[in-house]
Amino acid sequence: MAMEVLEKELEKLKDTAQLSNSLANVDKIIDLLTAARSEVERANDPHVTSLTLTKLQNPVQRGLDAVLDDLKVVHKGQVKFGKALEKALTTDKDTKGSLPEDHDPMAQHPTLINRAIAMHLLREGQFGVASAFIAEAQPQRPQSSISQLQSQLSPLSPSSVTSPTSPRSPEPYESHLTPMDELSALQSETLQSSFAEMYSILSSLKERKLLPAINWARSNCAELEARGSNLEFELCKLQFIWLFKGPSVNGLPDTPENGRLGALYYARENFGRFQHRHIREIQQLSCAMVYASNLPASPYRSIFDIAMAFDEVAASFTREFCSLLGLSAESPLYVAATAGAIALPQLMKFLNKVKGKNTEWTTTQEMAFETRLPKSMVYHSIFVCPVSKEQTTAENPPVILPCGHVLARESLQRISKGSRYKCPYCPNEGSVKDAKEIIL
Ligand SMILES: [Zn+2]
């Protein structure tokens, strides 16, 4: 209910709080001033100068008044929305019950919370905001060191896709180490430039440019292979298909490096290194060459359907990149806050019901009821094999295939032929030895 009221108020705010009028009026003033300057310069005569300046006075004053009037409207809208916000939030608390205030498990951990927020901003690529947050979260800094901190601008490489504000990098404060200094440590150049690299590669992928991602995967191939990741091959395979599609689809110049011939060159140059693990897929891609003139009617149709392929490689790239940094692909803060927002209404309802019934919520580490969360937010501590429908054990642990599908080791042994398997859930095939045990 309160939400609907707020949404209406927000709509009103969007209508009234527009800065476009102010901007237009400021532009008009700038035009007046520019015209006056060129007139003065052209005439180069003190008489003309003073006349021009006199003529300028009234129109500029009118312009400034107009800007102020526009801003008043905006300000009024903001104040009104602020009042609506306050009203909605306070009445909510009084009439719909409130959360217990006696045990707030997070109250003792401001550093952890700030750390989670800073980390979230960094991994979202909001480097400027993260720097400002970290700087402002430092308690009782002498004013001088904050301004010193703000004056230290360390721009990232120009190619990186960051916010327009340059990130600031604070010097470590060795003189008085507080828990908050862990926050400054977070902002270490390496972490920030790592995320800048990730965002630069992702934005290339958005523009259908695979080479930066391929180069990254190649320079990290040992770690990726150790994780059983197929990322480098998947990227190279997509590059092959992308070239194969030719200039009419990929928009690249019509040269021998593009089109079917270009794809063939690319395969000769690059596929050799994957032969030991992906020979079947490479064979399929080469066979598809035979059907090149009529691919949509061939058995290779699905391989060449790349409608989702760029989004998929971007997602697995993000996952692998974060995991090499020791981080999960999803921001933990995002997951926790979203799960919390889903659980909150139920929790409020529950507390209202038990209020006055002398029943106390005694468990502090556990919710008194189950909360249904979307599948993506469920992290299993137990695993049931989708093939055998049995819960995995230490003797029969879950294994993850390079395609990302998970089953029990015994099930994998049952479905594999010799040393090779075909994934039961997707078209991928591979060696049994590439399946990695996972620890839950
Ligand atoms: Zn699979």
Tab-separated table of C-alpha atoms and ligand atoms in Angstrom:
chain	number	residue	atom	x	y	z
A	1	MET	CA	0.000	0.000	0.000
A	2	ALA	CA	2.658	2.413	1.093
A	3	MET	CA	4.613	1.262	-1.925
A	4	GLU	CA	1.839	2.306	-4.314
A	5	VAL	CA	1.614	5.744	-2.742
A	6	LEU	CA	5.367	6.143	-3.082
A	7	GLU	CA	5.316	5.037	-6.702
A	8	LYS	CA	2.684	7.679	-7.478
A	9	GLU	CA	4.749	10.326	-5.693
A	10	LEU	CA	7.820	9.220	-7.608
A	11	GLU	CA	5.938	9.633	-10.890
A	12	LYS	CA	4.976	13.154	-9.853
A	13	LEU	CA	8.579	13.873	-8.933
A	14	LYS	CA	9.737	12.650	-12.346
A	15	ASP	CA	7.307	15.062	-14.016
A	16	THR	CA	8.188	18.109	-11.944
A	17	ALA	CA	11.818	17.639	-11.037
A	18	GLN	CA	13.219	18.147	-14.491
A	19	LEU	CA	16.441	20.008	-14.925
A	20	SER	CA	15.976	20.340	-18.680
A	21	ASN	CA	14.327	23.790	-18.361
A	22	SER	CA	17.177	25.040	-16.194
A	23	LEU	CA	19.704	23.655	-18.633
A	24	ALA	CA	17.968	25.332	-21.581
A	25	ASN	CA	17.988	28.650	-19.726
A	26	VAL	CA	21.653	28.285	-18.794
A	27	ASP	CA	22.394	27.557	-22.460
A	28	LYS	CA	20.564	30.757	-23.436
A	29	ILE	CA	22.764	32.775	-21.038
A	30	ILE	CA	25.882	31.164	-22.462
A	31	ASP	CA	24.712	32.057	-25.976
A	32	LEU	CA	24.161	35.681	-24.942
A	33	LEU	CA	27.623	35.881	-23.375
A	34	THR	CA	29.334	34.230	-26.335
A	35	ALA	CA	27.611	36.564	-28.798
A	36	ALA	CA	28.610	39.577	-26.694
A	37	ARG	CA	32.222	38.417	-26.529
A	38	SER	CA	32.526	38.040	-30.276
A	39	GLU	CA	30.948	41.460	-30.796
A	40	VAL	CA	33.446	43.051	-28.413
A	41	GLU	CA	36.351	41.246	-30.038
A	42	ARG	CA	35.219	42.156	-33.539
A	43	ALA	CA	34.811	45.868	-32.825
A	44	ASN	CA	37.890	46.218	-30.607
A	45	ASP	CA	36.588	49.595	-29.447
A	46	PRO	CA	36.084	50.626	-25.770
A	47	HIS	CA	32.868	52.438	-26.652
A	48	VAL	CA	31.334	49.333	-28.231
A	49	THR	CA	32.538	47.252	-25.285
A	50	SER	CA	30.745	49.320	-22.675
A	51	LEU	CA	27.611	49.547	-24.819
A	52	THR	CA	27.550	45.767	-25.309
A	53	LEU	CA	28.014	45.136	-21.606
A	54	THR	CA	25.215	47.524	-20.725
A	55	LYS	CA	22.876	45.883	-23.208
A	56	LEU	CA	23.799	42.510	-21.737
A	57	GLN	CA	22.761	43.305	-18.166
A	58	ASN	CA	18.986	42.936	-18.364
A	59	PRO	CA	18.770	39.812	-20.515
A	60	VAL	CA	21.346	38.004	-18.320
A	61	GLN	CA	19.462	38.972	-15.166
A	62	ARG	CA	16.231	37.671	-16.686
A	63	GLY	CA	17.991	34.454	-17.633
A	64	LEU	CA	19.330	33.916	-14.119
A	65	ASP	CA	15.875	34.546	-12.651
A	66	ALA	CA	14.400	31.955	-14.998
A	67	VAL	CA	17.030	29.398	-13.918
A	68	LEU	CA	16.208	30.062	-10.254
A	69	ASP	CA	12.475	29.686	-10.899
A	70	ASP	CA	13.048	26.351	-12.600
A	71	LEU	CA	15.172	25.168	-9.687
A	72	LYS	CA	12.465	26.204	-7.201
A	73	VAL	CA	10.008	23.849	-8.899
A	74	VAL	CA	12.527	21.027	-8.718
A	75	HIS	CA	13.287	21.715	-5.083
A	76	LYS	CA	9.605	21.827	-4.181
A	77	GLY	CA	9.083	18.433	-5.822
A	78	GLN	CA	11.992	16.957	-3.901
A	79	VAL	CA	10.768	18.263	-0.559
A	80	LYS	CA	7.313	16.871	-1.261
A	81	PHE	CA	8.721	13.459	-2.125
A	82	GLY	CA	10.914	13.495	0.975
A	83	LYS	CA	7.817	14.088	3.136
A	84	ALA	CA	5.908	11.299	1.396
A	85	LEU	CA	8.856	8.973	1.936
A	86	GLU	CA	9.052	9.776	5.626
A	87	LYS	CA	5.317	9.347	6.073
A	88	ALA	CA	5.214	6.016	4.266
A	89	LEU	CA	8.092	4.593	6.245
A	90	THR	CA	7.029	5.742	9.713
A	91	THR	CA	3.362	4.766	9.522
A	92	ASP	CA	4.479	1.397	8.199
A	93	LYS	CA	6.474	0.828	11.340
A	94	ASP	CA	3.684	1.808	13.719
A	95	THR	CA	0.801	-0.055	12.156
A	96	LYS	CA	2.413	-3.069	10.569
A	97	GLY	CA	4.708	-4.187	13.336
A	98	SER	CA	8.431	-3.734	13.606
A	99	LEU	CA	11.438	-5.955	13.578
A	100	PRO	CA	12.925	-6.962	16.895
A	101	GLU	CA	15.494	-4.428	17.929
A	102	ASP	CA	16.982	-6.348	20.807
A	103	HIS	CA	19.167	-8.630	18.745
A	104	ASP	CA	20.520	-7.189	15.545
A	105	PRO	CA	23.199	-9.677	14.593
A	106	MET	CA	24.824	-7.192	12.210
A	107	ALA	CA	25.140	-4.316	14.690
A	108	GLN	CA	28.502	-5.541	15.920
A	109	HIS	CA	30.007	-5.746	12.462
A	110	PRO	CA	29.983	-2.351	10.766
A	111	THR	CA	33.347	-3.104	9.169
A	112	LEU	CA	32.082	-6.296	7.601
A	113	ILE	CA	29.013	-4.537	6.269
A	114	ASN	CA	31.027	-1.646	4.884
A	115	ARG	CA	33.443	-4.142	3.379
A	116	ALA	CA	30.601	-5.975	1.666
A	117	ILE	CA	29.232	-2.713	0.267
A	118	ALA	CA	32.651	-1.553	-0.956
A	119	MET	CA	33.330	-4.949	-2.510
A	120	HIS	CA	29.954	-4.889	-4.237
A	121	LEU	CA	30.635	-1.465	-5.739
A	122	LEU	CA	34.091	-2.549	-6.905
A	123	ARG	CA	32.831	-5.700	-8.554
A	124	GLU	CA	30.003	-3.779	-10.218
A	125	GLY	CA	32.638	-1.549	-11.810
A	126	GLN	CA	31.538	1.523	-9.842
A	127	PHE	CA	35.121	2.478	-9.011
A	128	GLY	CA	34.466	6.166	-8.415
A	129	VAL	CA	31.567	5.483	-6.061
A	130	ALA	CA	33.577	2.774	-4.293
A	131	SER	CA	36.448	5.189	-3.668
A	132	ALA	CA	34.138	7.852	-2.297
A	133	PHE	CA	32.402	5.269	-0.093
A	134	ILE	CA	35.669	3.897	1.275
A	135	ALA	CA	36.979	7.405	1.943
A	136	GLU	CA	33.809	8.441	3.766
A	137	ALA	CA	33.521	5.220	5.753
A	138	GLN	CA	36.865	5.875	7.443
A	139	PRO	CA	36.032	7.056	10.978
A	140	GLN	CA	37.530	10.223	12.482
A	141	ARG	CA	40.074	10.929	9.845
A	142	PRO	CA	41.841	14.227	10.280
A	143	GLN	CA	40.427	16.602	7.670
A	144	SER	CA	43.817	17.046	6.081
A	145	SER	CA	44.246	13.384	5.236
A	146	ILE	CA	40.837	13.198	3.622
A	147	SER	CA	41.515	16.142	1.380
A	148	GLN	CA	44.930	14.671	0.680
A	149	LEU	CA	43.196	11.441	-0.200
A	150	GLN	CA	40.791	13.188	-2.505
A	151	SER	CA	43.568	15.004	-4.282
A	152	GLN	CA	45.307	11.771	-5.181
A	153	LEU	CA	43.820	11.007	-8.503
A	154	SER	CA	44.991	7.883	-10.210
A	155	PRO	CA	43.199	7.517	-13.510
A	156	LEU	CA	42.776	4.041	-14.883
A	157	SER	CA	43.820	3.179	-18.390
A	158	PRO	CA	41.764	5.239	-20.851
A	159	SER	CA	40.314	2.150	-22.515
A	160	SER	CA	38.651	0.935	-19.366
A	161	VAL	CA	34.945	1.456	-19.041
A	162	THR	CA	34.601	3.246	-15.748
A	163	SER	CA	32.458	6.042	-14.477
A	164	PRO	CA	33.588	9.479	-15.584
A	165	THR	CA	35.032	10.260	-12.173
A	166	SER	CA	38.541	8.963	-11.811
A	167	PRO	CA	39.020	6.541	-8.958
A	168	ARG	CA	41.040	7.752	-6.046
A	169	SER	CA	43.553	5.548	-4.383
A	170	PRO	CA	44.286	6.270	-0.760
A	171	GLU	CA	47.716	5.724	0.652
A	172	PRO	CA	47.871	3.181	3.435
A	173	TYR	CA	47.654	4.889	6.805
A	174	GLU	CA	50.313	3.069	8.702
A	175	SER	CA	50.377	5.486	11.603
A	176	HIS	CA	47.014	4.507	13.125
A	177	LEU	CA	45.563	1.248	11.887
A	178	THR	CA	41.859	0.871	12.646
A	179	PRO	CA	39.552	-1.924	11.517
A	180	MET	CA	38.453	0.458	8.788
A	181	ASP	CA	41.881	0.252	7.247
A	182	GLU	CA	40.829	-3.131	5.982
A	183	LEU	CA	38.573	-1.093	3.736
A	184	SER	CA	41.457	0.879	2.309
A	185	ALA	CA	43.253	-2.386	1.681
A	186	LEU	CA	40.294	-3.472	-0.423
A	187	GLN	CA	40.929	-0.691	-2.806
A	188	SER	CA	44.288	-2.110	-3.679
A	189	GLU	CA	45.322	-1.201	-7.189
A	190	THR	CA	45.353	-4.851	-8.261
A	191	LEU	CA	41.738	-5.557	-7.371
A	192	GLN	CA	40.566	-2.377	-9.004
A	193	SER	CA	42.537	-2.871	-12.174
A	194	SER	CA	41.403	-6.506	-12.286
A	195	PHE	CA	37.775	-5.419	-12.332
A	196	ALA	CA	38.584	-2.675	-14.827
A	197	GLU	CA	40.064	-5.386	-17.060
A	198	MET	CA	36.966	-7.536	-16.596
A	199	TYR	CA	34.659	-4.691	-17.597
A	200	SER	CA	36.776	-3.758	-20.573
A	201	ILE	CA	36.692	-7.371	-21.838
A	202	LEU	CA	32.935	-7.627	-21.202
A	203	SER	CA	32.271	-4.451	-23.146
A	204	SER	CA	34.293	-5.844	-26.064
A	205	LEU	CA	32.154	-8.988	-25.929
A	206	LYS	CA	29.063	-6.788	-26.114
A	207	GLU	CA	30.474	-5.337	-29.324
A	208	ARG	CA	30.994	-8.905	-30.593
A	209	LYS	CA	34.762	-8.636	-30.224
A	210	LEU	CA	36.117	-11.911	-28.892
A	211	LEU	CA	39.857	-11.362	-29.104
A	212	PRO	CA	40.373	-9.577	-25.733
A	213	ALA	CA	38.513	-12.403	-23.973
A	214	ILE	CA	40.462	-15.059	-25.907
A	215	ASN	CA	43.757	-13.387	-24.992
A	216	TRP	CA	42.751	-13.289	-21.339
A	217	ALA	CA	41.725	-16.955	-21.377
A	218	ARG	CA	44.977	-17.884	-23.113
A	219	SER	CA	47.172	-16.086	-20.607
A	220	ASN	CA	45.271	-17.783	-17.754
A	221	CYS	CA	44.916	-21.155	-19.472
A	222	ALA	CA	46.801	-23.128	-16.812
A	223	GLU	CA	44.471	-21.974	-13.995
A	224	LEU	CA	41.392	-22.363	-16.178
A	225	GLU	CA	42.357	-25.875	-17.190
A	226	ALA	CA	42.999	-26.767	-13.572
A	227	ARG	CA	39.400	-25.756	-12.851
A	228	GLY	CA	38.181	-27.919	-15.734
A	229	SER	CA	37.011	-24.829	-17.594
A	230	ASN	CA	36.346	-24.926	-21.326
A	231	LEU	CA	36.237	-21.159	-21.634
A	232	GLU	CA	39.165	-20.711	-23.995
A	233	PHE	CA	37.896	-23.358	-26.402
A	234	GLU	CA	34.331	-22.032	-26.253
A	235	LEU	CA	35.606	-18.552	-27.125
A	236	CYS	CA	37.787	-19.813	-29.989
A	237	LYS	CA	34.926	-21.943	-31.298
A	238	LEU	CA	32.639	-18.899	-31.301
A	239	GLN	CA	35.322	-16.853	-33.060
A	240	PHE	CA	35.498	-19.573	-35.741
A	241	ILE	CA	31.706	-19.536	-36.206
A	242	TRP	CA	31.639	-15.741	-36.158
A	243	LEU	CA	34.226	-15.553	-38.931
A	244	PHE	CA	32.465	-18.369	-40.800
A	245	LYS	CA	29.257	-16.315	-40.929
A	246	GLY	CA	31.096	-13.766	-43.061
A	247	PRO	CA	30.888	-9.991	-43.548
A	248	SER	CA	27.120	-9.888	-44.100
A	249	VAL	CA	26.581	-11.144	-40.520
A	250	ASN	CA	29.686	-10.152	-38.559
A	251	GLY	CA	30.191	-6.761	-40.191
A	252	LEU	CA	33.961	-7.266	-40.371
A	253	PRO	CA	35.861	-6.180	-43.511
A	254	ASP	CA	35.512	-8.502	-46.511
A	255	THR	CA	39.100	-9.788	-46.516
A	256	PRO	CA	40.661	-13.259	-46.775
A	257	GLU	CA	40.818	-13.228	-42.941
A	258	ASN	CA	37.026	-13.168	-42.815
A	259	GLY	CA	34.347	-15.562	-44.082
A	260	ARG	CA	34.771	-19.317	-44.553
A	261	LEU	CA	38.371	-18.986	-45.667
A	262	GLY	CA	39.165	-16.808	-42.675
A	263	ALA	CA	37.490	-19.341	-40.369
A	264	LEU	CA	39.564	-22.119	-41.907
A	265	TYR	CA	42.793	-20.160	-41.345
A	266	TYR	CA	41.683	-19.406	-37.815
A	267	ALA	CA	40.991	-23.082	-37.115
A	268	ARG	CA	44.408	-24.134	-38.489
A	269	GLU	CA	46.174	-21.537	-36.372
A	270	ASN	CA	44.269	-22.031	-33.126
A	271	PHE	CA	42.501	-25.364	-32.802
A	272	GLY	CA	45.650	-27.465	-32.522
A	273	ARG	CA	46.073	-26.674	-28.845
A	274	PHE	CA	42.596	-28.071	-28.057
A	275	GLN	CA	42.936	-31.356	-29.937
A	276	HIS	CA	43.540	-33.493	-26.870
A	277	ARG	CA	40.320	-32.369	-25.158
A	278	HIS	CA	37.898	-31.281	-27.846
A	279	ILE	CA	38.685	-33.410	-30.889
A	280	ARG	CA	35.020	-34.354	-31.429
A	281	GLU	CA	33.840	-30.760	-31.525
A	282	ILE	CA	36.694	-29.742	-33.810
A	283	GLN	CA	35.771	-32.596	-36.144
A	284	GLN	CA	32.155	-31.426	-36.164
A	285	LEU	CA	33.197	-27.883	-37.010
A	286	SER	CA	35.390	-29.107	-39.875
A	287	CYS	CA	32.617	-31.349	-41.203
A	288	ALA	CA	30.255	-28.382	-41.155
A	289	MET	CA	32.544	-26.787	-43.773
A	290	VAL	CA	31.226	-29.327	-46.271
A	291	TYR	CA	27.681	-28.080	-45.713
A	292	ALA	CA	28.724	-24.440	-45.830
A	293	SER	CA	26.449	-23.561	-48.742
A	294	ASN	CA	23.332	-24.928	-47.056
A	295	LEU	CA	24.034	-24.911	-43.348
A	296	PRO	CA	20.459	-24.289	-42.095
A	297	ALA	CA	19.352	-27.618	-43.609
A	298	SER	CA	22.384	-29.546	-42.316
A	299	PRO	CA	22.820	-31.594	-39.141
A	300	TYR	CA	25.164	-28.829	-37.920
A	301	ARG	CA	22.420	-26.241	-37.787
A	302	SER	CA	22.338	-26.008	-33.990
A	303	ILE	CA	26.099	-25.458	-33.649
A	304	PHE	CA	25.882	-22.436	-35.902
A	305	ASP	CA	22.898	-20.918	-34.137
A	306	ILE	CA	24.696	-18.294	-32.058
A	307	ALA	CA	21.737	-16.147	-31.008
A	308	MET	CA	22.585	-16.648	-27.333
A	309	ALA	CA	26.247	-17.567	-27.709
A	310	PHE	CA	27.738	-14.163	-26.914
A	311	ASP	CA	25.635	-13.780	-23.775
A	312	GLU	CA	26.577	-17.276	-22.705
A	313	VAL	CA	30.319	-16.810	-23.144
A	314	ALA	CA	30.060	-13.436	-21.388
A	315	ALA	CA	28.407	-15.157	-18.414
A	316	SER	CA	30.974	-17.937	-18.246
A	317	PHE	CA	33.784	-15.422	-18.707
A	318	THR	CA	32.492	-13.417	-15.703
A	319	ARG	CA	32.183	-16.603	-13.663
A	320	GLU	CA	35.724	-17.769	-14.455
A	321	PHE	CA	37.217	-14.304	-14.024
A	322	CYS	CA	35.651	-13.883	-10.569
A	323	SER	CA	36.568	-17.380	-9.509
A	324	LEU	CA	40.231	-16.817	-10.395
A	325	LEU	CA	40.037	-13.793	-8.072
A	326	GLY	CA	38.547	-16.112	-5.437
A	327	LEU	CA	35.089	-14.522	-5.736
A	328	SER	CA	31.666	-15.845	-6.635
A	329	ALA	CA	30.146	-14.714	-9.936
A	330	GLU	CA	27.163	-13.104	-8.205
A	331	SER	CA	27.763	-10.304	-5.738
A	332	PRO	CA	27.161	-11.775	-2.239
A	333	LEU	CA	25.682	-8.460	-1.113
A	334	TYR	CA	23.213	-8.487	-3.981
A	335	VAL	CA	22.171	-12.065	-3.235
A	336	ALA	CA	21.872	-11.439	0.509
A	337	ALA	CA	19.912	-8.207	0.119
A	338	THR	CA	17.548	-9.692	-2.468
A	339	ALA	CA	16.948	-12.826	-0.401
A	340	GLY	CA	16.351	-10.605	2.620
A	341	ALA	CA	13.827	-8.481	0.740
A	342	ILE	CA	11.968	-11.644	-0.285
A	343	ALA	CA	11.938	-12.999	3.275
A	344	LEU	CA	11.087	-9.734	5.034
A	345	PRO	CA	7.313	-9.510	4.417
A	346	GLN	CA	6.864	-13.056	5.727
A	347	LEU	CA	9.000	-12.283	8.752
A	348	MET	CA	6.925	-9.168	9.559
A	349	LYS	CA	3.716	-11.162	9.239
A	350	PHE	CA	5.105	-13.867	11.488
A	351	LEU	CA	6.177	-11.392	14.165
A	352	ASN	CA	2.773	-9.724	14.107
A	353	LYS	CA	1.022	-13.051	14.570
A	354	VAL	CA	3.128	-14.163	17.518
A	355	LYS	CA	3.012	-10.753	19.171
A	356	GLY	CA	1.078	-10.908	22.412
A	357	LYS	CA	0.762	-14.663	22.314
A	358	ASN	CA	3.666	-15.125	24.661
A	359	THR	CA	5.418	-17.266	22.139
A	360	GLU	CA	8.984	-16.211	21.756
A	361	TRP	CA	11.261	-16.679	18.854
A	362	THR	CA	14.065	-18.466	20.585
A	363	THR	CA	16.331	-19.462	17.742
A	364	THR	CA	18.623	-16.626	16.756
A	365	GLN	CA	20.592	-18.463	14.100
A	366	GLU	CA	17.601	-19.848	12.300
A	367	MET	CA	14.386	-18.558	10.779
A	368	ALA	CA	11.215	-19.866	12.395
A	369	PHE	CA	9.778	-20.769	8.980
A	370	GLU	CA	10.986	-21.659	5.535
A	371	THR	CA	11.440	-18.980	2.903
A	372	ARG	CA	11.006	-19.886	-0.734
A	373	LEU	CA	13.817	-18.358	-2.757
A	374	PRO	CA	14.393	-18.406	-6.511
A	375	LYS	CA	16.482	-21.354	-7.660
A	376	SER	CA	19.492	-19.156	-8.430
A	377	MET	CA	19.722	-18.209	-4.762
A	378	VAL	CA	19.609	-21.682	-3.348
A	379	TYR	CA	23.003	-22.932	-2.283
A	380	HIS	CA	22.929	-26.639	-1.611
A	381	SER	CA	24.587	-28.113	1.384
A	382	ILE	CA	23.304	-31.477	0.206
A	383	PHE	CA	23.203	-32.663	-3.350
A	384	VAL	CA	20.856	-35.140	-4.980
A	385	CYS	CA	22.155	-36.622	-8.216
A	386	PRO	CA	19.687	-35.771	-10.995
A	387	VAL	CA	20.452	-39.079	-12.735
A	388	SER	CA	20.272	-41.586	-9.882
A	389	LYS	CA	18.033	-39.420	-7.637
A	390	GLU	CA	20.249	-40.425	-4.710
A	391	GLN	CA	21.893	-38.078	-2.249
A	392	THR	CA	25.639	-37.899	-2.752
A	393	THR	CA	28.010	-39.163	-0.061
A	394	ALA	CA	31.716	-39.017	0.677
A	395	GLU	CA	32.143	-42.342	-1.166
A	396	ASN	CA	29.994	-41.196	-4.092
A	397	PRO	CA	30.675	-37.456	-4.266
A	398	PRO	CA	29.157	-34.986	-6.745
A	399	VAL	CA	31.349	-34.177	-9.767
A	400	ILE	CA	31.107	-31.187	-12.058
A	401	LEU	CA	31.555	-31.628	-15.806
A	402	PRO	CA	33.339	-28.937	-17.830
A	403	CYS	CA	29.918	-27.858	-19.200
A	404	GLY	CA	28.857	-26.999	-15.641
A	405	HIS	CA	26.422	-29.875	-15.093
A	406	VAL	CA	26.766	-31.826	-11.870
A	407	LEU	CA	26.018	-35.472	-11.113
A	408	ALA	CA	27.182	-38.190	-8.758
A	409	ARG	CA	30.466	-39.883	-9.651
A	410	GLU	CA	28.854	-43.327	-9.866
A	411	SER	CA	26.225	-41.994	-12.268
A	412	LEU	CA	28.942	-40.537	-14.469
A	413	GLN	CA	30.730	-43.890	-14.495
A	414	ARG	CA	27.485	-45.602	-15.408
A	415	ILE	CA	26.719	-43.312	-18.367
A	416	SER	CA	30.265	-43.077	-19.751
A	417	LYS	CA	31.682	-45.288	-22.472
A	418	GLY	CA	35.291	-46.085	-21.573
A	419	SER	CA	37.089	-42.836	-20.816
A	420	ARG	CA	34.505	-40.594	-22.499
A	421	TYR	CA	31.069	-39.388	-21.526
A	422	LYS	CA	28.179	-37.523	-23.097
A	423	CYS	CA	26.513	-35.067	-20.697
A	424	PRO	CA	22.914	-36.145	-20.020
A	425	TYR	CA	21.753	-32.516	-19.833
A	426	CYS	CA	23.434	-30.782	-22.752
A	427	PRO	CA	25.167	-31.642	-26.020
A	428	ASN	CA	28.673	-31.526	-24.492
A	429	GLU	CA	30.971	-34.505	-24.514
A	430	GLY	CA	34.315	-34.971	-22.855
A	431	SER	CA	36.750	-37.120	-20.935
A	432	VAL	CA	35.759	-38.594	-17.604
A	433	LYS	CA	39.063	-37.350	-16.182
A	434	ASP	CA	37.942	-33.717	-16.716
A	435	ALA	CA	35.076	-34.164	-14.257
A	436	LYS	CA	36.080	-32.501	-10.975
A	437	GLU	CA	34.841	-33.466	-7.562
A	438	ILE	CA	33.016	-30.664	-5.815
A	439	ILE	CA	32.958	-30.047	-2.098
A	440	LEU	CA	29.708	-28.686	-0.709
B	1	ZN	ZN	26.250	-30.581	-19.661
